[in-house]
Structures are given as structure tokens and as C-alpha cells.
Short mmCIF file of C-alpha atoms in Angstrom, two decimals:
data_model
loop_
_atom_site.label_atom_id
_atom_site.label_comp_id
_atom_site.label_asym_id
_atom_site.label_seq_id
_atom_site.Cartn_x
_atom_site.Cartn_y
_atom_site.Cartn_z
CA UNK A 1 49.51 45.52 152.42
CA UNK A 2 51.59 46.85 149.28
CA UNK A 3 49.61 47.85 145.93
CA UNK A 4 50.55 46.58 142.64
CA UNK A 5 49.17 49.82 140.87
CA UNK A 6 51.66 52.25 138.92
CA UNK A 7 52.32 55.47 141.17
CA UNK A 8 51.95 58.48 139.30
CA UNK A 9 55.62 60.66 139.34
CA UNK A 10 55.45 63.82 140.93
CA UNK A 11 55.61 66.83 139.64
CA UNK A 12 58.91 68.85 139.36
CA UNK A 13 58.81 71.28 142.20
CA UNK A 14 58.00 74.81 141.61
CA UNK A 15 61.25 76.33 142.59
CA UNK A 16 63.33 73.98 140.04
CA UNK A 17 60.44 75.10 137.39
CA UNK A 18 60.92 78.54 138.19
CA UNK A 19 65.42 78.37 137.91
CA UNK A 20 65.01 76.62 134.33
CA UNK A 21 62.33 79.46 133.46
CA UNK A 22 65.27 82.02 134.06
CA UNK A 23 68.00 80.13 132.76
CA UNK A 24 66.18 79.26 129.23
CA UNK A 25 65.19 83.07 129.01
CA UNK A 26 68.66 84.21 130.08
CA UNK A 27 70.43 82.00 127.43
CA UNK A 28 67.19 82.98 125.25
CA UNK A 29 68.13 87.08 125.66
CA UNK A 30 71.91 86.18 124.90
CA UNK A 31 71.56 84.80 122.31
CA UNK A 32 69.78 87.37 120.79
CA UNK A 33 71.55 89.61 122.01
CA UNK A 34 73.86 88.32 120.04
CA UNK A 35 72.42 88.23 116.96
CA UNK A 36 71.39 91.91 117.10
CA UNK A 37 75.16 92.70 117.96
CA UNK A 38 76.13 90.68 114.82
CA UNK A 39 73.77 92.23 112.40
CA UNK A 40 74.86 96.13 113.72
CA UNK A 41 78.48 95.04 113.43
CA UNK A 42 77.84 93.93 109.87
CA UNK A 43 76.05 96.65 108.99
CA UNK A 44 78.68 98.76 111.02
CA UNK A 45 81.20 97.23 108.92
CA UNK A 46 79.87 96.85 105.71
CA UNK A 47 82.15 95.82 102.92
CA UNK A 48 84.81 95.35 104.68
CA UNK A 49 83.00 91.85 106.32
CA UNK A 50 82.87 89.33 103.55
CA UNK A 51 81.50 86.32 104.76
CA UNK A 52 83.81 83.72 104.37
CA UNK A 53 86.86 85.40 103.56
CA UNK A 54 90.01 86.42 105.83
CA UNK A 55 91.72 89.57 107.06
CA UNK A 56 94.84 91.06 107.48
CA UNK A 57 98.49 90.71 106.37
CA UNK A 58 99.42 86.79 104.75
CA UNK A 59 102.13 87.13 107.54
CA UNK A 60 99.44 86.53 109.97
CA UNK A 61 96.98 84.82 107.59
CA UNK A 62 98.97 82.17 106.19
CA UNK A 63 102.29 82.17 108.13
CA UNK A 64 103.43 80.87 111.37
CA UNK A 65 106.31 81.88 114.07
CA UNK A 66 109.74 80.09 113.05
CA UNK A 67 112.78 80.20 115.41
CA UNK A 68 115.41 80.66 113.06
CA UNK A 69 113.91 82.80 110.48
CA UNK A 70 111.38 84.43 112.75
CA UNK A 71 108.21 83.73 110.53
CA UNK A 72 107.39 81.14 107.41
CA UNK A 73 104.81 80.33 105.17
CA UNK A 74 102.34 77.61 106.86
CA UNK A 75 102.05 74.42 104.71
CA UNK A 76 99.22 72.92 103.27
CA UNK A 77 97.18 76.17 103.59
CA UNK A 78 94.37 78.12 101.82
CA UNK A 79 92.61 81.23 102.56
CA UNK A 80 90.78 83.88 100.75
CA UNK A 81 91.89 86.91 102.04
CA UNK A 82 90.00 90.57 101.64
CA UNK A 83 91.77 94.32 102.14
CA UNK A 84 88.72 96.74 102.42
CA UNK A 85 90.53 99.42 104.91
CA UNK A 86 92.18 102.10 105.78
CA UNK A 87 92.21 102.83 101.57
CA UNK A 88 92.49 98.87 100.47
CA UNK A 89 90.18 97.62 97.86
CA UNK A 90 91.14 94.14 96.60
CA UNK A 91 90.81 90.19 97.69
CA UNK A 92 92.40 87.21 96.31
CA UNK A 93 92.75 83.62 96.85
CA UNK A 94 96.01 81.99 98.35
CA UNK A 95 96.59 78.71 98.34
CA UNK A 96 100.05 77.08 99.84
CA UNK A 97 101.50 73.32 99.11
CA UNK A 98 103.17 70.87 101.78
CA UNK A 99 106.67 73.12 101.61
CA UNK A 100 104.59 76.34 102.03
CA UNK A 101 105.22 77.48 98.95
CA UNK A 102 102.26 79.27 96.67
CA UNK A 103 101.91 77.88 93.44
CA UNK A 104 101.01 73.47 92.77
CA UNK A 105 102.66 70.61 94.45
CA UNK A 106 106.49 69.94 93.73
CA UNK A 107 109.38 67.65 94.79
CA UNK A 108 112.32 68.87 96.26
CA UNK A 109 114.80 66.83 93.27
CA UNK A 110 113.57 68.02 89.89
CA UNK A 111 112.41 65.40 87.65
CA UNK A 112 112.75 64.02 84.31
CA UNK A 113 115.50 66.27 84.32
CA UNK A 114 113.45 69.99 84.42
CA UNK A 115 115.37 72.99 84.47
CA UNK A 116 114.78 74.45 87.59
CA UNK A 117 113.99 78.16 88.60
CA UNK A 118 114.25 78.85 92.11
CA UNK A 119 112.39 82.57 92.94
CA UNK A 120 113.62 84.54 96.13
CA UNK A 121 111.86 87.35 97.53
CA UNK A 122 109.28 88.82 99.58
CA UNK A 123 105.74 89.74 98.96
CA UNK A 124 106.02 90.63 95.63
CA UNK A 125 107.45 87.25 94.40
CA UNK A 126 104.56 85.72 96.70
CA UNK A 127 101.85 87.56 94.74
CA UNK A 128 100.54 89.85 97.12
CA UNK A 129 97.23 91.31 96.27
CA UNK A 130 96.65 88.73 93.32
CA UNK A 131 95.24 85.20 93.01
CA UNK A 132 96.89 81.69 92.72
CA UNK A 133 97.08 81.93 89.27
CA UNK A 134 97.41 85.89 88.95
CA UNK A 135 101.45 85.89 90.56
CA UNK A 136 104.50 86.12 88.07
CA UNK A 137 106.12 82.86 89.31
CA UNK A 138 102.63 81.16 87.62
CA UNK A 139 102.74 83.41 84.85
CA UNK A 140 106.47 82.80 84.04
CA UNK A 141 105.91 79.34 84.60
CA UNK A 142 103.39 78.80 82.05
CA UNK A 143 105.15 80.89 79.10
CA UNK A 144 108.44 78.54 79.89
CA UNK A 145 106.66 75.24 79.51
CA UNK A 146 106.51 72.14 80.92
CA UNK A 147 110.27 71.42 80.84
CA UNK A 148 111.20 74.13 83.61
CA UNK A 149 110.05 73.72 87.12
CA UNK A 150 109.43 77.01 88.91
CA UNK A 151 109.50 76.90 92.82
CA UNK A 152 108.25 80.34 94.64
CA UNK A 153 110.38 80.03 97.39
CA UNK A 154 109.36 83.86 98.52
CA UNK A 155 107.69 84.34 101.75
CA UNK A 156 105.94 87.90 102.41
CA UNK A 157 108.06 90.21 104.34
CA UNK A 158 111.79 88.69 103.98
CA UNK A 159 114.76 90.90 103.92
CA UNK A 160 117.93 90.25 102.03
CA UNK A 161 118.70 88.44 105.18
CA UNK A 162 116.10 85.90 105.89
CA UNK A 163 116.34 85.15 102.25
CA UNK A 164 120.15 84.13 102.63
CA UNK A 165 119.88 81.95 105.58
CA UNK A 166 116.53 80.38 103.78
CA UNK A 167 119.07 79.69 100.91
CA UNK A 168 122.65 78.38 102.60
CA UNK A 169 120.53 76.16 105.05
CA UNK A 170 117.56 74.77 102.20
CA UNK A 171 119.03 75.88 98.48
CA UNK A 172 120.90 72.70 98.03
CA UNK A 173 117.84 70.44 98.67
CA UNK A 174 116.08 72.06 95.85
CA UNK A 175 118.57 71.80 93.49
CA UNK A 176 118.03 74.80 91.42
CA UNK A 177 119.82 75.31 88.02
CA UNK A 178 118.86 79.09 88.45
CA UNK A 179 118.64 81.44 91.25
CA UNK A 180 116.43 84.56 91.03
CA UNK A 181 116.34 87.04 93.54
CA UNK A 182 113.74 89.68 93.64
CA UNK A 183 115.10 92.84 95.49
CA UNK A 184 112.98 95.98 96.44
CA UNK A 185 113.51 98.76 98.66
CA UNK A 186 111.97 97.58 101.88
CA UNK A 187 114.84 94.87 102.07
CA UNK A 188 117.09 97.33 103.07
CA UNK A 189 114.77 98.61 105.75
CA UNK A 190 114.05 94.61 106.79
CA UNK A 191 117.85 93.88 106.90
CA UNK A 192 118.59 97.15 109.33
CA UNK A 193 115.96 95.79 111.87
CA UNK A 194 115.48 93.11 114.65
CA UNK A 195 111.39 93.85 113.90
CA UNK A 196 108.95 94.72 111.64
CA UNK A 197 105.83 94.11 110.68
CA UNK A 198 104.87 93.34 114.31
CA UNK A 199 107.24 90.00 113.63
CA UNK A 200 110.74 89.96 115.60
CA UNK A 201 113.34 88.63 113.33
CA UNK A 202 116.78 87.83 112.91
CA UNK A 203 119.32 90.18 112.01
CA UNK A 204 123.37 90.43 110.69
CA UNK A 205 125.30 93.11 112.02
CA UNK A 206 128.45 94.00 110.12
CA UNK A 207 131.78 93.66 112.13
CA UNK A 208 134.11 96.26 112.54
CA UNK A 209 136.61 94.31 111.19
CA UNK A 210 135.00 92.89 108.31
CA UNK A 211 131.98 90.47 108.01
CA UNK A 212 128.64 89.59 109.25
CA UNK A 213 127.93 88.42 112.65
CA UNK A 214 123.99 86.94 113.64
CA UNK A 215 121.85 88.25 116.10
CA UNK A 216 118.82 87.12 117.77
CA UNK A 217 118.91 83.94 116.87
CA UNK A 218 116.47 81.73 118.24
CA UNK A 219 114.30 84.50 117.44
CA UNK A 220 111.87 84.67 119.98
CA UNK A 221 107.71 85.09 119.28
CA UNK A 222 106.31 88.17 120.84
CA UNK A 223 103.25 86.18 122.06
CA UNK A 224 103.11 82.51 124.32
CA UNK A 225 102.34 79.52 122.25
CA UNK A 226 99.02 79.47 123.88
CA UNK A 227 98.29 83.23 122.85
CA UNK A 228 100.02 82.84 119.14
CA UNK A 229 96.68 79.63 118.92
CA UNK A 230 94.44 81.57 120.32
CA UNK A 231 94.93 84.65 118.59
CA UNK A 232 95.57 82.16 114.58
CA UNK A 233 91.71 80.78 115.80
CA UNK A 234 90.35 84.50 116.71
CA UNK A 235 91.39 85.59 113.57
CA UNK A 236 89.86 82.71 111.50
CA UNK A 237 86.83 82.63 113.38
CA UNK A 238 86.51 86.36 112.71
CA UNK A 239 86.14 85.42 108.81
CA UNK A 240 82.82 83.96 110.00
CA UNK A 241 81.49 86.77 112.16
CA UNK A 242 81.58 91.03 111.89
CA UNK A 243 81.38 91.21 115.71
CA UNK A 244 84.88 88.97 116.51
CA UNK A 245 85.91 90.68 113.07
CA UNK A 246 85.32 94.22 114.85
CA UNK A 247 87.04 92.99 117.82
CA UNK A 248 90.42 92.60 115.81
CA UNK A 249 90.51 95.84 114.32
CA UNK A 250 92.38 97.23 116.66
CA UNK A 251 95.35 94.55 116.27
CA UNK A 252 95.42 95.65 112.89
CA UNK A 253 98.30 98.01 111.30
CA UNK A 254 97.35 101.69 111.52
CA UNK A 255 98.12 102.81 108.16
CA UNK A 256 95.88 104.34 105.83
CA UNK A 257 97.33 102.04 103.33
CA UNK A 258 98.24 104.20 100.15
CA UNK A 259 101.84 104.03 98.90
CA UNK A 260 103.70 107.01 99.76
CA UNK A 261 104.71 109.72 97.37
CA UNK A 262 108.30 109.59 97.88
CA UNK A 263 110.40 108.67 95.77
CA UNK A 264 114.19 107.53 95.38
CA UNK A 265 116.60 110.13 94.39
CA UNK A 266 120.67 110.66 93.30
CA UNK A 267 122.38 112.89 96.63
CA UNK A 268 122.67 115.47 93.82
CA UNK A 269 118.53 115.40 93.13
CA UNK A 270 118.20 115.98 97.32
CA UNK A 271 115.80 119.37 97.53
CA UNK A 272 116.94 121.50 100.53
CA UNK A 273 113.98 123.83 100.23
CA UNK A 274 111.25 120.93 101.91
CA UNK A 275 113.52 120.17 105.23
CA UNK A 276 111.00 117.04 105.99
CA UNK A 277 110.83 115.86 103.04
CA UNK A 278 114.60 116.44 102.34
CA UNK A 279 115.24 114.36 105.56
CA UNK A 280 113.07 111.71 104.38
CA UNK A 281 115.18 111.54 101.15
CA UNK A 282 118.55 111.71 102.26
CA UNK A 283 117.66 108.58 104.63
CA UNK A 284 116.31 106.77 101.38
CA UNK A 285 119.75 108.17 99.57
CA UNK A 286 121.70 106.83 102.28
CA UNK A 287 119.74 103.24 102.33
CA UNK A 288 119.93 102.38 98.90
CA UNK A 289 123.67 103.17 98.86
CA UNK A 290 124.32 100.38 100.67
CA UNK A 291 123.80 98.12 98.25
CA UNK A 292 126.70 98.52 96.51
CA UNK A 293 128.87 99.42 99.78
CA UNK A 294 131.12 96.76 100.39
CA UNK A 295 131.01 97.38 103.93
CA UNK A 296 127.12 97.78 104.11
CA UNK A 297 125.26 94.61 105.78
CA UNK A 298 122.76 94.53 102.26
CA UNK A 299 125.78 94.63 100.36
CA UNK A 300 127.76 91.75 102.08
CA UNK A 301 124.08 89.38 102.10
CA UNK A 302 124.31 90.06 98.49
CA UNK A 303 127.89 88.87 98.48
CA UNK A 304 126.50 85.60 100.32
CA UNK A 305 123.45 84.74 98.04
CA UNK A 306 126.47 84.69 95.37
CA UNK A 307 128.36 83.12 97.02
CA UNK A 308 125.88 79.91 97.86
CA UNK A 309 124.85 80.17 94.45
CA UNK A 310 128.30 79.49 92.79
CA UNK A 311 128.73 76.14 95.35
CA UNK A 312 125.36 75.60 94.26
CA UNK A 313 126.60 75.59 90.42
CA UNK A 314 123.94 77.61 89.86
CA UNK A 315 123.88 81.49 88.28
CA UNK A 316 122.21 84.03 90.47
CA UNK A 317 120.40 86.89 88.58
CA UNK A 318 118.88 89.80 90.43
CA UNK A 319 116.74 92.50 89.13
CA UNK A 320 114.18 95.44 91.40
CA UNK A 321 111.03 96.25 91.16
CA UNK A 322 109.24 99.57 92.67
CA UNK A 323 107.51 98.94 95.80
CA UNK A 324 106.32 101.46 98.51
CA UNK A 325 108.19 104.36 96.50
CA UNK A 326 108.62 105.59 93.06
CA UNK A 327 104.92 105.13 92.15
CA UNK A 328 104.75 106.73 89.50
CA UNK A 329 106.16 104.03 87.87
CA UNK A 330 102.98 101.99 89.26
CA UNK A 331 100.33 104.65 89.32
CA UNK A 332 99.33 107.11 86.19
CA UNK A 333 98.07 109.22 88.88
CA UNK A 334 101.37 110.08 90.00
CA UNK A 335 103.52 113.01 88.25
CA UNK A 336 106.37 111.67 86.43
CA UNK A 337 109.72 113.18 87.94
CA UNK A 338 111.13 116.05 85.89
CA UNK A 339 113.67 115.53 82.94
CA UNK A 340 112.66 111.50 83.22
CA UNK A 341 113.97 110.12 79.84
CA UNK A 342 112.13 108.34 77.88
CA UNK A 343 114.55 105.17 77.37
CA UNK A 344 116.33 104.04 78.52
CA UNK A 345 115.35 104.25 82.34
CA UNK A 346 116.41 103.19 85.63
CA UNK A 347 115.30 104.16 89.11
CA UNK A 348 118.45 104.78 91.42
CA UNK A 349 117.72 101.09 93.17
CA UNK A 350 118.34 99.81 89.49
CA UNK A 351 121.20 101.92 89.27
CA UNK A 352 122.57 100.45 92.51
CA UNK A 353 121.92 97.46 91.66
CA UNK A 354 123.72 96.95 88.39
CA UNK A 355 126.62 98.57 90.42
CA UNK A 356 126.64 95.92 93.22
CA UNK A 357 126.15 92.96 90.43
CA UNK A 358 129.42 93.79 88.77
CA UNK A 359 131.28 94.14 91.59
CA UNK A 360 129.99 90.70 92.78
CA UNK A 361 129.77 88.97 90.03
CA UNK A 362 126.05 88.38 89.01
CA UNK A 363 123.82 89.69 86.02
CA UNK A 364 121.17 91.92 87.06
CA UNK A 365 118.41 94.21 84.81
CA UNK A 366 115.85 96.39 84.62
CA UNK A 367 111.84 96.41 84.70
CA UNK A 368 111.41 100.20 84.63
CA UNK A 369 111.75 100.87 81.20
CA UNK A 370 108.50 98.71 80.43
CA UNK A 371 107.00 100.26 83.92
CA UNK A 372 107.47 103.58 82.69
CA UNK A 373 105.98 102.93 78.96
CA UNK A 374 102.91 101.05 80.76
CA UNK A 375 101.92 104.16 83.22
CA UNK A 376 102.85 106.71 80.71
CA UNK A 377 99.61 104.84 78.51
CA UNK A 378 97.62 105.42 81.65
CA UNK A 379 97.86 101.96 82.77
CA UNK A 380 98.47 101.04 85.90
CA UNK A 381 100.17 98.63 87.76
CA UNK A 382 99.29 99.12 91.10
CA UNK A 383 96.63 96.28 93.18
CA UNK A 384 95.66 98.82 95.64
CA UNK A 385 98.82 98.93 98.43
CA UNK A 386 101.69 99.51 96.16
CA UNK A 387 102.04 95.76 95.47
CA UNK A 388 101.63 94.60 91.71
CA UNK A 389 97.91 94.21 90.32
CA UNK A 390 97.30 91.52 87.68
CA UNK A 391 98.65 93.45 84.38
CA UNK A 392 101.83 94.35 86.83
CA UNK A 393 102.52 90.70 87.12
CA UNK A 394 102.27 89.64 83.69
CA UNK A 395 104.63 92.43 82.89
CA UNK A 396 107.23 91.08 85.13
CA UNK A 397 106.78 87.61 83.81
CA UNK A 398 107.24 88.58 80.04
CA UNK A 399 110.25 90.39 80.94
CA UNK A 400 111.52 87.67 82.64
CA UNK A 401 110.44 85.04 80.51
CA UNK A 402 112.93 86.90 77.87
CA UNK A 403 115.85 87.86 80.27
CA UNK A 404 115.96 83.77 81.46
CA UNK A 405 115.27 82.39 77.81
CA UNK A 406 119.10 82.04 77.24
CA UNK A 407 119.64 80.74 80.48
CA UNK A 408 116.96 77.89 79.92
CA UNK A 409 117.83 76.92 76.40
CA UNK A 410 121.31 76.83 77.73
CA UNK A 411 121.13 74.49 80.96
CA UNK A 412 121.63 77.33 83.13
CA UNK A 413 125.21 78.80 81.35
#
């Protein structure tokens, strides 16, 4: 005979009890674990964690791994990145449209017909070290107006040759009436390599019987697809904890991060007495003589920006700025060289230069004059790295709000 009463469940059994005991206080002692790790890496770490906010070069921050160019800007991005090592001391706020450019949303055809100001460059143009609103290209395009579209089409770590190929294969679709091209000394050192930065890259190698042949090309990423994710995720997780933020340290650069004191010099300025240093010289001699060698790779890419400029009917205007050398020009702190006049002034890039534009055929000028008067009042310049702070950038913009006021009021004549 069966009973209608409820049975009573059984108890768990004692060893089941006893395996969730030691699994709860296993996660339990992991966890805080954990925790404790987290709070001696922060403290470990200390202001060079900010909560929140990313680390390391925008190439890895904000750009991804492109076949033909080797790296680009990733669209439709924002990140706040921070530099608190090896010497750094600076953060700012990046924020990218749907091209990948930094600065507000644009169209590809200008409209209501703007004047249009395409920028070329590297991380200068891009505003390294500065916010949104801090870089020249914003600058310069607030002090032309509303009637002049200007596209930052610069992307951190270009050479003269990634920014050619950017501009025959994508200049026509943005239909510039203007073309300015932003060219500093690590462009020659960028256009001499197949990588840098810990990027590989294309590269043009001049022909022995005149002209440029490619290399490289598909450039191919020094990590899987599956490693290039897992290592974008590592790194923005990191913003969010010190102890995956101390785990990356060691994929970092190992630079101590201050601009060096070198600077560029004439072959008859070379000092024999220092042999390291006058090695180290008569390299940078050598380098920045090839931009107005007509058989020098820099020189020819030159010839080829020019060149795509005058199909594109528009005029191309070049000008340098110090970066990574002569920073005394950026820095009070550094001696001025000896028997530097007073005006007018040009570093031996400048000089180079305004050689190479009139034997190609495009204006160029000069921002080391109003460098020179700037650091000479004990300003400076400099955001930290030997890229241009705030007051650097608005200097470049009011010069170059004046040097493209003729070209703007005359349609780009």
C-alpha cells in the first residue's frame, strides 16, 4: 500500500557538500588574490595608471594593420590616451571620424563649394600629444572660417612614402584645391626602412637607372590576425586594470623618451673632435641631403606628391617643422647653437627644403624664425616627447593661416 504523504528530499551528500566548500573558497582566495595584486600594481604603478585612459603609441592605440600602407588610422574611434614613462608627462583626448581622420565629420566632395585644404603628414599634423581641439589642422581651421574645409589626412608615423601612395591612390576622391605637406626629419629615416616603429611597411627603392621601384607590398603584419585582436583587447582592457597594464610594459618602446640633443648641421659645421657624435652628424648631414638629390628616394617621392598634385589641379606647398632634433628651437632649456642669427633663420632641413621646392616646382617656407623668437622668450614649444605642445600648435596655425591666405582668397592660384 502506497502513501499519499510528501517525502521529505534528502540531503545533499557530504562529499558533494564538502567539493563546493573547496571550490567556493578556491574561487573565494582568487579572487582576492586578485584584488590584492591589483591594488599593489596600482600602487606599484602610480601615475602612470589612470583609470580609464589608454597607453602607448596612437599607432597601436588608434590604428590598425593595412596591407598596402602597412598601418592606418582606425575609423570611428576615440580614446584618451596617457604618456607617464620613461620621462613622458602629458594625456590628451583623440577622437577619429568614419575616414579615420582626427578632427569632425566630412564628405569626401566638398560642399557648397568650400575651398578645400588637404593636410599630409605624420604625427605632428595628427596632433600628437594634444587634444581634439588643441592640433593645428583645428586651429587653422577655425581662423580660415567656415568657407574652407580642412581634412587631416595625416596618420602618425608616415614617411614621405606612405604619404604618396595615400595621395595617387585616395587624393582625387577628396578633391582638394590645396595640398599641404608637412615634412620633418624622421621621414627620411621612415622612407630608408621596410620597419619602424615595431610596424613593417612599404618601401621605394631607387633604380639604378632612374626611378622608384615598390617593395614589400602586401605588407605583411608581424603578428596573426588572431594575435593582432587579442593583443588591440589586452591593451584596452589594460586601461581598466594596473595589473594587465603592468603586464604590457614590457611590449612597450624602451626609450627614455626625451628628444635627443642633436642637432642638424651644414658638412662644413661637422666637429671632428667628438668621433660619436661626429658620426651621428655626418649620418644626419648625409640624410637630409637627400632631399634635394635628384637621385635620392625622398627626393624623387617629393617629385611624385608634385606630380599628383598638378593632375590634381591643385598647388602643393611644403614647409618643416623640428621634430626629434634641433630642440632648441622647441625647448628654452636647450643652448642655442653658436653664431645663430637672429632673422632671418632656417634650420638646414629648411634650407633643403627650399632647395628641393625650386627644383620641383612647389612653394615651400619657414616656421623657425617664429620658433626661434618663441624659445628665445623662454617659451616653449615642446608637449613632453619632442612633439608640439598646445602654444607650438597655435604657432604653426597662425603661420599658416598667413602663408595660405592668398591661396584661399584666390581659389587655390
Amino acid at each position: 500500500m502506497t502513501s499519499d504523504l510528501p517525502t521529505t528530499p534528502s540531503a545533499p551528500s557530504k562529499p558533494k557538500t564538502r567539493l563546493r566548500t573547496k571550490f567556493a573558497l578556491a574561487l573565494g582566495g582568487t579572487l582576492l588574490g586578485l584584488l590584492v595584486a591589483e591594488v599593489v600594481a596600482r600602487f606599484a604603478l602610480g601615475d602612470r595608471f589612470v583609470f580609464g585612459a589608454h597607453t602607448g603609441v596612437p599607432m597601436t592605440q588608434v590604428g590598425r594593420h593595412d596591407p598596402l600602407y602597412g598601418w592606418t588610422s582606425r575609423p570611428d574611434m576615440e580614446s584618451w590616451i596617457v604618456a607617464r614613462r620613461f620621462g613622458y608627462d602629458f594625456d590628451y583626448h583623440v577622437r577619429l571620424n568614419s575616414h579615420g581622420m582626427r578632427g569632425p565629420e566630412i564628405e569626401r566632395t566638398p560642399t557648397d563649394g568650400k575651398f578645400r585644404v588637404l593636410l599630409l603628414g605624420d604625427s605632428v599634423t595628427w596632433g600628437w600629444g594634444v587634444d581634439d581641439d588643441e592640433t593645428y589642422a583645428s586651429i587653422l581651421r577655425q581662423k580660415l572660417g567656415p568657407d574652407v574645409d580642412v581634412v587631416n589626412a595625416a596618420v602618425p608615423g608616415w614617411g614621405t612614402d606612405q604619404v604618396s601612395m595615400w595621395l595617387e591612390r585616395e587624393g582625387e576622391g577628396w578633391a582638394p584645391d590645396l595640398v599641404l605637406y608637412c615634412f620633418i626629419f624622421n621621414d627620411i629615416q621612415s622612407n630608408a626602412r621596410a620597419n619602424i616603429y615595431g610596424q613593417n611597411k612599404p618601401r621605394f627603392v631607387a633604380k639604378p637607372d632612374g626611378g622608384l621601384v615598390l617593395e614589400g607590398v602586401p605588407v605583411e603584419p608581424k603578428l596573426s590576425s588572431f594575435q593582432r585582436q587579442t593583443k588591440w583587447w589586452r591593451r584596452r582592457l589594460a586601461a581598466y586594470s594596473a595589473l594587465l597594464r603592468w603586464s604590457l610594459l614590457s611590449d612597450e618602446p624602451q626609450t627614455d623618451g626625451r628628444a635627443p640633443m642633436m642637432r642638424l648641421v651644414e658638412e662644413s659645421e661637422l666637429d671632428p673632435r667628438s668621433p660619436e657624435q661626429h658620426m651621428i652628424q655626418k649620418r644626419m648631414t648625409s640624410m637630409i641631403n637627400e632631399v634635394s638629390n635628384p637621385a635620392a628616394v625622398t627626393h624623387q617621392l617629393l617629385g611624385r606628391i608634385r606630380t599628383k598634385c598638378d593632375s590634381l589641379e591643385a598647388p602643393l606647398v611644403v614647409f618643416g617643422v623640428p621634430h626629434g632634433h634641433d630642440q632648441y628651437l622647441y625647448d628654452p632649456g636647450h643652448p642655442l647653437p653658436e653664431g645663430t642669427p637672429t632673422e632671418p633663420y632656417l634650420t638646414p632641413l629648411s634650407r633643403r627644403l627650399r632647395r628641393a621646392g625650386r627644383m620641383l616646382g612647389f612653394p615651400t617656407f619657414s616656421v623657425d624664425q617664429a620658433f626661434l623668437e618663441q624659445v628665445s622668450k623662454g617659451i616653449s614649444l615642446n608637449c613632453g616627447d619632442g612633439h608640439l605642445n598646445v602654444r607650438g600648435n597655435e604657432l604653426v596655425a597662425e603661420i599658416l593661416a598667413s602663408e595660405l591666405a592668398p591661396y584661399v582668397e584666390g581659389g587655390g592660384k
